[in-house]
Amino acid sequence: MVIRNVTLEDVNSLLGIYSYYVENTAISFEFVTPTKEEFSNRIINITKKYPYLVAVEDEVLVGYAYATSLKQRRAYDHCVETTVYVDREHKNKGIGKALYEHLERQLSSIGITNLYACVAVCDEEDEYLTNNSWRFHEHMGYKLAGRFHSCGHKFGNNYDIAWLEKIIEED
């Protein structure tokens, strides 16, 4: 597996991964898959300041991870929100872990010390949401910072979100 920086040529593959989660799960609270132009603009805006990585296995893009600003205030410049998506056919192969480890190293090198992840969670898992994302982040060293109850509504169900944090370097 190769992990490299994203290019705009990756957009169709990224949308292929992401659209499954938008259309079939409550992992993403988006209801409609972004257009190629919308997704390209997201990549352009994110990569102006932060890393956006893709994992490629046998010439197939199998996952991606990136960081975005936590808040638009200078006081938060050392903090980011992290995101990772792995193609559903390639889960449980260490791809997410490898992406996050690379992302963490790159973020540390640019002075980022605090990582935050917002994940959908539920008390009872269902066909649209399991707590695998929460478990993955805990495995990666993230700790619960807070939980918002019934704040997401998708597929006729209410879901919570959990904010998780990981401090990678003390200020």
Tab-separated table of N, CA and C in Angstrom:
chain	number	residue	atom	x	y	z
A	1	MET	N	0.843	-1.174	0.000
A	1	MET	CA	0.000	0.000	0.000
A	1	MET	C	0.890	1.240	0.000
A	2	VAL	N	0.473	2.226	-0.775
A	2	VAL	CA	1.176	3.501	-0.856
A	2	VAL	C	0.252	4.585	-0.304
A	3	ILE	N	0.804	5.437	0.535
A	3	ILE	CA	0.051	6.594	1.017
A	3	ILE	C	0.718	7.823	0.435
A	4	ARG	N	-0.092	8.658	-0.208
A	4	ARG	CA	0.431	9.847	-0.870
A	4	ARG	C	-0.554	10.995	-0.711
A	5	ASN	N	-0.119	12.182	-1.123
A	5	ASN	CA	-0.993	13.342	-1.104
A	5	ASN	C	-2.055	13.202	-2.187
A	6	VAL	N	-3.228	13.722	-1.911
A	6	VAL	CA	-4.343	13.694	-2.850
A	6	VAL	C	-4.020	14.551	-4.073
A	7	THR	N	-4.620	14.211	-5.203
A	7	THR	CA	-4.607	15.062	-6.386
A	7	THR	C	-6.054	15.207	-6.846
A	8	LEU	N	-6.313	16.192	-7.656
A	8	LEU	CA	-7.677	16.364	-8.163
A	8	LEU	C	-8.087	15.217	-9.081
A	9	GLU	N	-7.133	14.485	-9.603
A	9	GLU	CA	-7.457	13.309	-10.410
A	9	GLU	C	-8.060	12.185	-9.564
A	10	ASP	N	-7.944	12.295	-8.253
A	10	ASP	CA	-8.486	11.285	-7.339
A	10	ASP	C	-9.967	11.479	-7.037
A	11	VAL	N	-10.555	12.577	-7.482
A	11	VAL	CA	-11.911	12.945	-7.051
A	11	VAL	C	-12.931	11.845	-7.315
A	12	ASN	N	-12.939	11.259	-8.483
A	12	ASN	CA	-13.944	10.221	-8.778
A	12	ASN	C	-13.818	9.029	-7.835
A	13	SER	N	-12.595	8.625	-7.542
A	13	SER	CA	-12.394	7.508	-6.615
A	13	SER	C	-12.833	7.875	-5.205
A	14	LEU	N	-12.509	9.090	-4.777
A	14	LEU	CA	-12.918	9.543	-3.447
A	14	LEU	C	-14.437	9.589	-3.336
A	15	LEU	N	-15.076	10.116	-4.375
A	15	LEU	CA	-16.540	10.163	-4.376
A	15	LEU	C	-17.138	8.762	-4.366
A	16	GLY	N	-16.489	7.828	-5.024
A	16	GLY	CA	-16.952	6.446	-5.008
A	16	GLY	C	-16.953	5.867	-3.612
A	17	ILE	N	-15.928	6.186	-2.836
A	17	ILE	CA	-15.854	5.729	-1.448
A	17	ILE	C	-16.896	6.459	-0.601
A	18	TYR	N	-16.897	7.779	-0.708
A	18	TYR	CA	-17.733	8.601	0.166
A	18	TYR	C	-19.223	8.429	-0.105
A	19	SER	N	-19.599	8.272	-1.358
A	19	SER	CA	-21.026	8.194	-1.699
A	19	SER	C	-21.709	7.023	-1.002
A	20	TYR	N	-21.010	5.916	-0.830
A	20	TYR	CA	-21.598	4.784	-0.111
A	20	TYR	C	-22.014	5.215	1.301
A	21	TYR	N	-21.127	5.909	1.998
A	21	TYR	CA	-21.404	6.319	3.373
A	21	TYR	C	-22.521	7.353	3.451
A	22	VAL	N	-22.587	8.249	2.460
A	22	VAL	CA	-23.647	9.253	2.431
A	22	VAL	C	-24.996	8.594	2.179
A	23	GLU	N	-25.071	7.733	1.198
A	23	GLU	CA	-26.340	7.175	0.737
A	23	GLU	C	-26.853	6.001	1.560
A	24	ASN	N	-25.960	5.305	2.275
A	24	ASN	CA	-26.359	4.063	2.939
A	24	ASN	C	-26.118	4.011	4.438
A	25	THR	N	-25.495	5.038	4.994
A	25	THR	CA	-25.169	4.991	6.416
A	25	THR	C	-25.453	6.331	7.091
A	26	ALA	N	-25.409	6.303	8.398
A	26	ALA	CA	-25.489	7.527	9.188
A	26	ALA	C	-24.101	7.937	9.672
A	27	ILE	N	-23.070	7.362	9.083
A	27	ILE	CA	-21.705	7.770	9.415
A	27	ILE	C	-21.493	9.213	8.988
A	28	SER	N	-21.992	9.546	7.810
A	28	SER	CA	-22.006	10.935	7.356
A	28	SER	C	-23.429	11.445	7.501
A	29	PHE	N	-23.567	12.652	7.974
A	29	PHE	CA	-24.898	13.247	8.084
A	29	PHE	C	-25.274	14.023	6.824
A	30	GLU	N	-24.467	13.928	5.777
A	30	GLU	CA	-24.885	14.493	4.501
A	30	GLU	C	-25.967	13.588	3.929
A	31	PHE	N	-26.894	14.177	3.201
A	31	PHE	CA	-27.987	13.410	2.604
A	31	PHE	C	-27.767	13.158	1.123
A	32	VAL	N	-27.009	14.027	0.476
A	32	VAL	CA	-26.766	13.928	-0.962
A	32	VAL	C	-25.255	13.946	-1.187
A	33	THR	N	-24.776	13.028	-2.001
A	33	THR	CA	-23.362	13.002	-2.325
A	33	THR	C	-22.978	14.289	-3.046
A	34	PRO	N	-21.897	14.924	-2.622
A	34	PRO	CA	-21.475	16.142	-3.297
A	34	PRO	C	-21.164	15.878	-4.769
A	35	THR	N	-21.285	16.917	-5.569
A	35	THR	CA	-20.913	16.806	-6.978
A	35	THR	C	-19.388	16.754	-7.078
A	36	LYS	N	-18.914	16.389	-8.236
A	36	LYS	CA	-17.466	16.357	-8.473
A	36	LYS	C	-16.868	17.749	-8.243
A	37	GLU	N	-17.563	18.779	-8.689
A	37	GLU	CA	-17.075	20.148	-8.502
A	37	GLU	C	-17.037	20.521	-7.019
A	38	GLU	N	-18.100	20.196	-6.279
A	38	GLU	CA	-18.134	20.489	-4.845
A	38	GLU	C	-17.003	19.771	-4.104
A	39	PHE	N	-16.809	18.505	-4.440
A	39	PHE	CA	-15.778	17.722	-3.758
A	39	PHE	C	-14.397	18.238	-4.121
A	40	SER	N	-14.198	18.595	-5.386
A	40	SER	CA	-12.913	19.166	-5.823
A	40	SER	C	-12.621	20.451	-5.061
A	41	ASN	N	-13.637	21.291	-4.903
A	41	ASN	CA	-13.444	22.535	-4.162
A	41	ASN	C	-13.093	22.267	-2.696
A	42	ARG	N	-13.679	21.240	-2.117
A	42	ARG	CA	-13.322	20.876	-0.735
A	42	ARG	C	-11.844	20.518	-0.656
A	43	ILE	N	-11.386	19.714	-1.595
A	43	ILE	CA	-9.975	19.304	-1.609
A	43	ILE	C	-9.069	20.521	-1.766
A	44	ILE	N	-9.404	21.388	-2.701
A	44	ILE	CA	-8.597	22.590	-2.943
A	44	ILE	C	-8.513	23.431	-1.675
A	45	ASN	N	-9.630	23.643	-1.013
A	45	ASN	CA	-9.638	24.470	0.192
A	45	ASN	C	-8.889	23.823	1.351
A	46	ILE	N	-9.049	22.530	1.523
A	46	ILE	CA	-8.364	21.833	2.619
A	46	ILE	C	-6.864	21.838	2.408
A	47	THR	N	-6.417	21.543	1.190
A	47	THR	CA	-4.976	21.402	0.934
A	47	THR	C	-4.234	22.734	0.910
A	48	LYS	N	-4.943	23.832	0.983
A	48	LYS	CA	-4.263	25.123	1.124
A	48	LYS	C	-3.529	25.202	2.458
A	49	LYS	N	-4.015	24.468	3.445
A	49	LYS	CA	-3.442	24.578	4.784
A	49	LYS	C	-3.074	23.234	5.426
A	50	TYR	N	-3.784	22.183	5.074
A	50	TYR	CA	-3.618	20.917	5.780
A	50	TYR	C	-3.370	19.743	4.833
A	51	PRO	N	-2.823	18.649	5.381
A	51	PRO	CA	-2.622	17.443	4.575
A	51	PRO	C	-3.947	16.753	4.236
A	52	TYR	N	-3.956	16.161	3.069
A	52	TYR	CA	-5.089	15.343	2.595
A	52	TYR	C	-4.440	14.149	1.920
A	53	LEU	N	-4.564	12.989	2.513
A	53	LEU	CA	-3.840	11.797	2.080
A	53	LEU	C	-4.769	10.747	1.501
A	54	VAL	N	-4.238	9.964	0.577
A	54	VAL	CA	-4.974	8.834	0.026
A	54	VAL	C	-4.116	7.580	0.154
A	55	ALA	N	-4.789	6.440	0.297
A	55	ALA	CA	-4.123	5.139	0.327
A	55	ALA	C	-4.446	4.424	-0.972
A	56	VAL	N	-3.396	3.913	-1.618
A	56	VAL	CA	-3.552	3.229	-2.896
A	56	VAL	C	-2.969	1.833	-2.760
A	57	GLU	N	-3.770	0.846	-3.148
A	57	GLU	CA	-3.362	-0.553	-3.087
A	57	GLU	C	-3.599	-1.167	-4.454
A	58	ASP	N	-2.570	-1.702	-5.063
A	58	ASP	CA	-2.680	-2.302	-6.406
A	58	ASP	C	-3.351	-1.329	-7.382
A	59	GLU	N	-2.900	-0.065	-7.330
A	59	GLU	CA	-3.367	0.999	-8.213
A	59	GLU	C	-4.838	1.385	-8.015
A	60	VAL	N	-5.431	0.955	-6.900
A	60	VAL	CA	-6.812	1.305	-6.571
A	60	VAL	C	-6.801	2.154	-5.307
A	61	LEU	N	-7.485	3.289	-5.349
A	61	LEU	CA	-7.593	4.159	-4.180
A	61	LEU	C	-8.561	3.491	-3.201
A	62	VAL	N	-8.073	3.198	-1.987
A	62	VAL	CA	-8.863	2.416	-1.033
A	62	VAL	C	-9.225	3.177	0.238
A	63	GLY	N	-8.752	4.402	0.378
A	63	GLY	CA	-9.095	5.179	1.556
A	63	GLY	C	-8.475	6.550	1.504
A	64	TYR	N	-8.965	7.422	2.387
A	64	TYR	CA	-8.409	8.769	2.457
A	64	TYR	C	-8.609	9.349	3.851
A	65	ALA	N	-7.757	10.304	4.182
A	65	ALA	CA	-7.828	10.989	5.466
A	65	ALA	C	-7.345	12.414	5.279
A	66	TYR	N	-7.918	13.309	6.074
A	66	TYR	CA	-7.507	14.708	5.979
A	66	TYR	C	-7.801	15.419	7.295
A	67	ALA	N	-7.292	16.635	7.386
A	67	ALA	CA	-7.541	17.483	8.546
A	67	ALA	C	-8.143	18.795	8.061
A	68	THR	N	-8.997	19.374	8.895
A	68	THR	CA	-9.579	20.684	8.621
A	68	THR	C	-9.499	21.527	9.887
A	69	SER	N	-9.702	22.819	9.718
A	69	SER	CA	-9.698	23.730	10.867
A	69	SER	C	-10.786	23.331	11.849
A	70	LEU	N	-10.459	23.369	13.113
A	70	LEU	CA	-11.469	23.107	14.136
A	70	LEU	C	-12.409	24.302	14.245
A	71	LYS	N	-11.866	25.481	14.312
A	71	LYS	CA	-12.634	26.725	14.384
A	71	LYS	C	-11.866	27.784	13.592
A	72	GLN	N	-12.567	28.787	13.152
A	72	GLN	CA	-11.943	29.839	12.357
A	72	GLN	C	-11.441	30.985	13.242
A	73	ARG	N	-10.751	30.675	14.298
A	73	ARG	CA	-10.160	31.672	15.177
A	73	ARG	C	-8.684	31.329	15.360
A	74	ARG	N	-7.855	32.347	15.411
A	74	ARG	CA	-6.411	32.152	15.518
A	74	ARG	C	-6.021	31.337	16.751
A	75	ALA	N	-6.781	31.484	17.819
A	75	ALA	CA	-6.469	30.764	19.059
A	75	ALA	C	-6.505	29.249	18.874
A	76	TYR	N	-7.185	28.782	17.829
A	76	TYR	CA	-7.309	27.343	17.569
A	76	TYR	C	-6.323	26.834	16.511
A	77	ASP	N	-5.360	27.636	16.122
A	77	ASP	CA	-4.449	27.250	15.039
A	77	ASP	C	-3.688	25.951	15.295
A	78	HIS	N	-3.572	25.530	16.528
A	78	HIS	CA	-2.849	24.296	16.859
A	78	HIS	C	-3.780	23.078	16.895
A	79	CYS	N	-5.048	23.291	16.547
A	79	CYS	CA	-6.067	22.233	16.614
A	79	CYS	C	-6.641	21.942	15.224
A	80	VAL	N	-6.979	20.687	14.975
A	80	VAL	CA	-7.655	20.316	13.732
A	80	VAL	C	-8.709	19.256	14.011
A	81	GLU	N	-9.645	19.161	13.080
A	81	GLU	CA	-10.583	18.041	13.059
A	81	GLU	C	-10.062	17.049	12.024
A	82	THR	N	-10.012	15.784	12.383
A	82	THR	CA	-9.518	14.748	11.472
A	82	THR	C	-10.683	13.915	10.946
A	83	THR	N	-10.497	13.404	9.742
A	83	THR	CA	-11.510	12.580	9.092
A	83	THR	C	-10.822	11.457	8.333
A	84	VAL	N	-11.430	10.283	8.349
A	84	VAL	CA	-10.908	9.156	7.586
A	84	VAL	C	-12.075	8.354	7.016
A	85	TYR	N	-11.923	7.916	5.783
A	85	TYR	CA	-12.886	7.017	5.139
A	85	TYR	C	-12.112	5.932	4.419
A	86	VAL	N	-12.569	4.695	4.581
A	86	VAL	CA	-11.964	3.552	3.907
A	86	VAL	C	-13.035	2.882	3.055
A	87	ASP	N	-12.673	2.506	1.859
A	87	ASP	CA	-13.613	1.802	0.984
A	87	ASP	C	-14.194	0.595	1.720
A	88	ARG	N	-15.497	0.431	1.603
A	88	ARG	CA	-16.174	-0.615	2.392
A	88	ARG	C	-15.677	-2.017	2.062
A	89	GLU	N	-15.118	-2.216	0.886
A	89	GLU	CA	-14.584	-3.531	0.503
A	89	GLU	C	-13.167	-3.761	1.046
A	90	HIS	N	-12.582	-2.740	1.652
A	90	HIS	CA	-11.202	-2.843	2.132
A	90	HIS	C	-11.069	-2.542	3.624
A	91	LYS	N	-12.153	-2.666	4.367
A	91	LYS	CA	-12.112	-2.382	5.796
A	91	LYS	C	-11.379	-3.489	6.554
A	92	ASN	N	-10.904	-3.141	7.734
A	92	ASN	CA	-10.224	-4.076	8.648
A	92	ASN	C	-8.915	-4.628	8.092
A	93	LYS	N	-8.228	-3.795	7.291
A	93	LYS	CA	-6.926	-4.180	6.749
A	93	LYS	C	-5.810	-3.257	7.227
A	94	GLY	N	-6.127	-2.361	8.164
A	94	GLY	CA	-5.109	-1.436	8.669
A	94	GLY	C	-4.948	-0.175	7.835
A	95	ILE	N	-5.827	0.032	6.872
A	95	ILE	CA	-5.717	1.198	5.986
A	95	ILE	C	-5.988	2.492	6.757
A	96	GLY	N	-7.064	2.524	7.536
A	96	GLY	CA	-7.379	3.713	8.317
A	96	GLY	C	-6.269	4.048	9.295
A	97	LYS	N	-5.733	3.032	9.947
A	97	LYS	CA	-4.643	3.238	10.899
A	97	LYS	C	-3.419	3.825	10.206
A	98	ALA	N	-3.050	3.264	9.065
A	98	ALA	CA	-1.886	3.761	8.326
A	98	ALA	C	-2.102	5.207	7.877
A	99	LEU	N	-3.303	5.505	7.394
A	99	LEU	CA	-3.604	6.874	6.980
A	99	LEU	C	-3.492	7.838	8.156
A	100	TYR	N	-4.086	7.481	9.283
A	100	TYR	CA	-4.051	8.363	10.453
A	100	TYR	C	-2.634	8.528	10.994
A	101	GLU	N	-1.826	7.477	10.972
A	101	GLU	CA	-0.448	7.595	11.442
A	101	GLU	C	0.339	8.568	10.561
A	102	HIS	N	0.177	8.465	9.243
A	102	HIS	CA	0.836	9.403	8.323
A	102	HIS	C	0.319	10.823	8.544
A	103	LEU	N	-0.990	10.950	8.665
A	103	LEU	CA	-1.602	12.256	8.869
A	103	LEU	C	-1.074	12.894	10.161
A	104	GLU	N	-1.018	12.115	11.200
A	104	GLU	CA	-0.545	12.613	12.491
A	104	GLU	C	0.882	13.138	12.398
A	105	ARG	N	1.752	12.410	11.717
A	105	ARG	CA	3.147	12.856	11.555
A	105	ARG	C	3.203	14.172	10.788
A	106	GLN	N	2.420	14.274	9.710
A	106	GLN	CA	2.437	15.510	8.931
A	106	GLN	C	1.880	16.671	9.737
A	107	LEU	N	0.835	16.436	10.497
A	107	LEU	CA	0.247	17.503	11.304
A	107	LEU	C	1.222	17.961	12.384
A	108	SER	N	1.883	17.032	13.022
A	108	SER	CA	2.870	17.371	14.045
A	108	SER	C	3.977	18.236	13.453
A	109	SER	N	4.394	17.928	12.235
A	109	SER	CA	5.493	18.674	11.607
A	109	SER	C	5.116	20.120	11.279
A	110	ILE	N	3.817	20.427	11.246
A	110	ILE	CA	3.397	21.814	10.988
A	110	ILE	C	2.856	22.486	12.260
A	111	GLY	N	3.143	21.886	13.410
A	111	GLY	CA	2.810	22.517	14.677
A	111	GLY	C	1.434	22.220	15.238
A	112	ILE	N	0.749	21.250	14.680
A	112	ILE	CA	-0.563	20.865	15.211
A	112	ILE	C	-0.344	19.967	16.424
A	113	THR	N	-1.033	20.265	17.518
A	113	THR	CA	-0.869	19.478	18.741
A	113	THR	C	-2.144	18.769	19.178
A	114	ASN	N	-3.303	19.303	18.795
A	114	ASN	CA	-4.580	18.749	19.249
A	114	ASN	C	-5.394	18.247	18.064
A	115	LEU	N	-5.797	16.980	18.129
A	115	LEU	CA	-6.622	16.375	17.085
A	115	LEU	C	-8.008	16.111	17.655
A	116	TYR	N	-9.024	16.395	16.852
A	116	TYR	CA	-10.411	16.158	17.258
A	116	TYR	C	-11.128	15.409	16.145
A	117	ALA	N	-12.004	14.516	16.520
A	117	ALA	CA	-12.813	13.782	15.549
A	117	ALA	C	-14.257	13.807	16.028
A	118	CYS	N	-15.148	14.037	15.104
A	118	CYS	CA	-16.580	14.037	15.396
A	118	CYS	C	-17.166	12.801	14.725
A	119	VAL	N	-17.689	11.879	15.521
A	119	VAL	CA	-18.206	10.632	14.970
A	119	VAL	C	-19.653	10.416	15.399
A	120	ALA	N	-20.438	9.880	14.494
A	120	ALA	CA	-21.818	9.516	14.817
A	120	ALA	C	-21.780	8.266	15.691
A	121	VAL	N	-22.624	8.271	16.732
A	121	VAL	CA	-22.680	7.135	17.654
A	121	VAL	C	-24.124	6.831	18.018
A	122	CYS	N	-24.328	5.637	18.525
A	122	CYS	CA	-25.683	5.229	18.894
A	122	CYS	C	-25.621	4.313	20.109
A	123	ASP	N	-26.721	4.293	20.857
A	123	ASP	CA	-26.812	3.366	21.983
A	123	ASP	C	-27.074	1.952	21.485
A	124	GLU	N	-27.903	1.855	20.446
A	124	GLU	CA	-28.198	0.554	19.835
A	124	GLU	C	-27.813	0.613	18.367
A	125	GLU	N	-26.860	-0.221	17.968
A	125	GLU	CA	-26.426	-0.245	16.577
A	125	GLU	C	-27.575	-0.716	15.693
A	126	ASP	N	-27.617	-0.200	14.476
A	126	ASP	CA	-28.658	-0.598	13.536
A	126	ASP	C	-28.051	-0.765	12.139
A	127	GLU	N	-28.896	-0.927	11.149
A	127	GLU	CA	-28.404	-1.171	9.789
A	127	GLU	C	-27.679	0.026	9.186
A	128	TYR	N	-27.850	1.221	9.784
A	128	TYR	CA	-27.244	2.431	9.248
A	128	TYR	C	-26.026	2.898	10.027
A	129	LEU	N	-25.901	2.450	11.259
A	129	LEU	CA	-24.802	2.942	12.082
A	129	LEU	C	-24.383	1.911	13.125
A	130	THR	N	-23.088	1.664	13.149
A	130	THR	CA	-22.467	0.918	14.238
A	130	THR	C	-21.537	1.896	14.955
A	131	ASN	N	-20.952	1.464	16.019
A	131	ASN	CA	-20.007	2.322	16.732
A	131	ASN	C	-18.553	2.017	16.347
A	132	ASN	N	-18.363	1.444	15.156
A	132	ASN	CA	-17.015	1.094	14.705
A	132	ASN	C	-16.098	2.307	14.599
A	133	SER	N	-16.642	3.442	14.171
A	133	SER	CA	-15.803	4.638	14.047
A	133	SER	C	-15.300	5.083	15.418
A	134	TRP	N	-16.188	5.061	16.396
A	134	TRP	CA	-15.789	5.413	17.761
A	134	TRP	C	-14.701	4.447	18.244
A	135	ARG	N	-14.923	3.142	18.045
A	135	ARG	CA	-13.940	2.146	18.487
A	135	ARG	C	-12.600	2.337	17.773
A	136	PHE	N	-12.653	2.643	16.468
A	136	PHE	CA	-11.420	2.886	15.713
A	136	PHE	C	-10.641	4.050	16.321
A	137	HIS	N	-11.343	5.156	16.568
A	137	HIS	CA	-10.657	6.326	17.110
A	137	HIS	C	-10.096	6.051	18.510
A	138	GLU	N	-10.829	5.330	19.333
A	138	GLU	CA	-10.302	4.958	20.646
A	138	GLU	C	-9.041	4.111	20.486
A	139	HIS	N	-9.050	3.194	19.541
A	139	HIS	CA	-7.877	2.361	19.259
A	139	HIS	C	-6.682	3.233	18.841
A	140	MET	N	-6.976	4.353	18.178
A	140	MET	CA	-5.917	5.264	17.723
A	140	MET	C	-5.494	6.255	18.809
A	141	GLY	N	-6.072	6.130	20.007
A	141	GLY	CA	-5.652	6.955	21.120
A	141	GLY	C	-6.530	8.159	21.416
A	142	TYR	N	-7.643	8.295	20.735
A	142	TYR	CA	-8.583	9.389	20.994
A	142	TYR	C	-9.408	9.055	22.240
A	143	LYS	N	-9.734	10.092	22.979
A	143	LYS	CA	-10.559	9.958	24.191
A	143	LYS	C	-11.824	10.789	24.038
A	144	LEU	N	-12.886	10.370	24.686
A	144	LEU	CA	-14.145	11.101	24.631
A	144	LEU	C	-13.983	12.477	25.249
A	145	ALA	N	-14.411	13.499	24.496
A	145	ALA	CA	-14.402	14.871	25.006
A	145	ALA	C	-15.824	15.344	25.289
A	146	GLY	N	-16.798	14.797	24.566
A	146	GLY	CA	-18.185	15.193	24.787
A	146	GLY	C	-19.119	14.457	23.847
A	147	ARG	N	-20.374	14.406	24.228
A	147	ARG	CA	-21.376	13.711	23.418
A	147	ARG	C	-22.625	14.580	23.326
A	148	PHE	N	-23.110	14.758	22.102
A	148	PHE	CA	-24.341	15.505	21.853
A	148	PHE	C	-25.418	14.487	21.509
A	149	HIS	N	-26.533	14.546	22.199
A	149	HIS	CA	-27.571	13.530	22.081
A	149	HIS	C	-28.632	13.902	21.046
A	150	SER	N	-28.988	12.919	20.227
A	150	SER	CA	-30.051	13.045	19.211
A	150	SER	C	-29.910	14.299	18.347
A	151	CYS	N	-28.693	14.653	18.017
A	151	CYS	CA	-28.509	15.879	17.236
A	151	CYS	C	-28.488	15.615	15.733
A	152	GLY	N	-28.382	14.364	15.311
A	152	GLY	CA	-28.435	14.033	13.893
A	152	GLY	C	-29.648	13.171	13.601
A	153	HIS	N	-30.349	13.506	12.544
A	153	HIS	CA	-31.535	12.737	12.167
A	153	HIS	C	-31.381	12.300	10.711
A	154	LYS	N	-31.348	10.990	10.510
A	154	LYS	CA	-31.177	10.440	9.167
A	154	LYS	C	-31.850	9.074	9.119
A	155	PHE	N	-32.450	8.751	7.997
A	155	PHE	CA	-33.141	7.471	7.804
A	155	PHE	C	-34.222	7.243	8.862
A	156	GLY	N	-34.847	8.319	9.318
A	156	GLY	CA	-35.915	8.216	10.303
A	156	GLY	C	-35.454	7.941	11.715
A	157	ASN	N	-34.156	8.008	11.953
A	157	ASN	CA	-33.599	7.727	13.277
A	157	ASN	C	-32.833	8.931	13.800
A	158	ASN	N	-32.783	9.047	15.123
A	158	ASN	CA	-31.946	10.052	15.767
A	158	ASN	C	-30.630	9.412	16.167
A	159	TYR	N	-29.535	10.141	15.943
A	159	TYR	CA	-28.204	9.655	16.299
A	159	TYR	C	-27.466	10.723	17.085
A	160	ASP	N	-26.593	10.263	17.957
A	160	ASP	CA	-25.729	11.155	18.718
A	160	ASP	C	-24.447	11.391	17.925
A	161	ILE	N	-23.720	12.424	18.350
A	161	ILE	CA	-22.344	12.572	17.892
A	161	ILE	C	-21.452	12.617	19.113
A	162	ALA	N	-20.276	12.070	18.961
A	162	ALA	CA	-19.267	12.124	20.014
A	162	ALA	C	-18.080	12.908	19.477
A	163	TRP	N	-17.614	13.846	20.277
A	163	TRP	CA	-16.369	14.543	19.963
A	163	TRP	C	-15.268	13.835	20.722
A	164	LEU	N	-14.264	13.396	19.987
A	164	LEU	CA	-13.127	12.684	20.558
A	164	LEU	C	-11.880	13.532	20.362
A	165	GLU	N	-10.918	13.416	21.271
A	165	GLU	CA	-9.712	14.224	21.151
A	165	GLU	C	-8.470	13.389	21.403
A	166	LYS	N	-7.402	13.848	20.787
A	166	LYS	CA	-6.084	13.234	21.003
A	166	LYS	C	-5.060	14.357	21.004
A	167	ILE	N	-4.295	14.438	22.062
A	167	ILE	CA	-3.229	15.422	22.156
A	167	ILE	C	-1.944	14.712	21.725
A	168	ILE	N	-1.360	15.171	20.624
A	168	ILE	CA	-0.179	14.476	20.103
A	168	ILE	C	1.127	15.104	20.579
A	169	GLU	N	1.026	16.325	21.096
A	169	GLU	CA	2.214	17.004	21.586
A	169	GLU	C	1.777	18.072	22.550
A	170	GLU	N	2.383	18.095	23.713
A	170	GLU	CA	2.031	19.134	24.685
A	170	GLU	C	2.592	20.451	24.205
A	171	ASP	N	1.809	21.507	24.409
A	171	ASP	CA	2.229	22.861	23.988
A	171	ASP	C	3.464	23.281	24.731
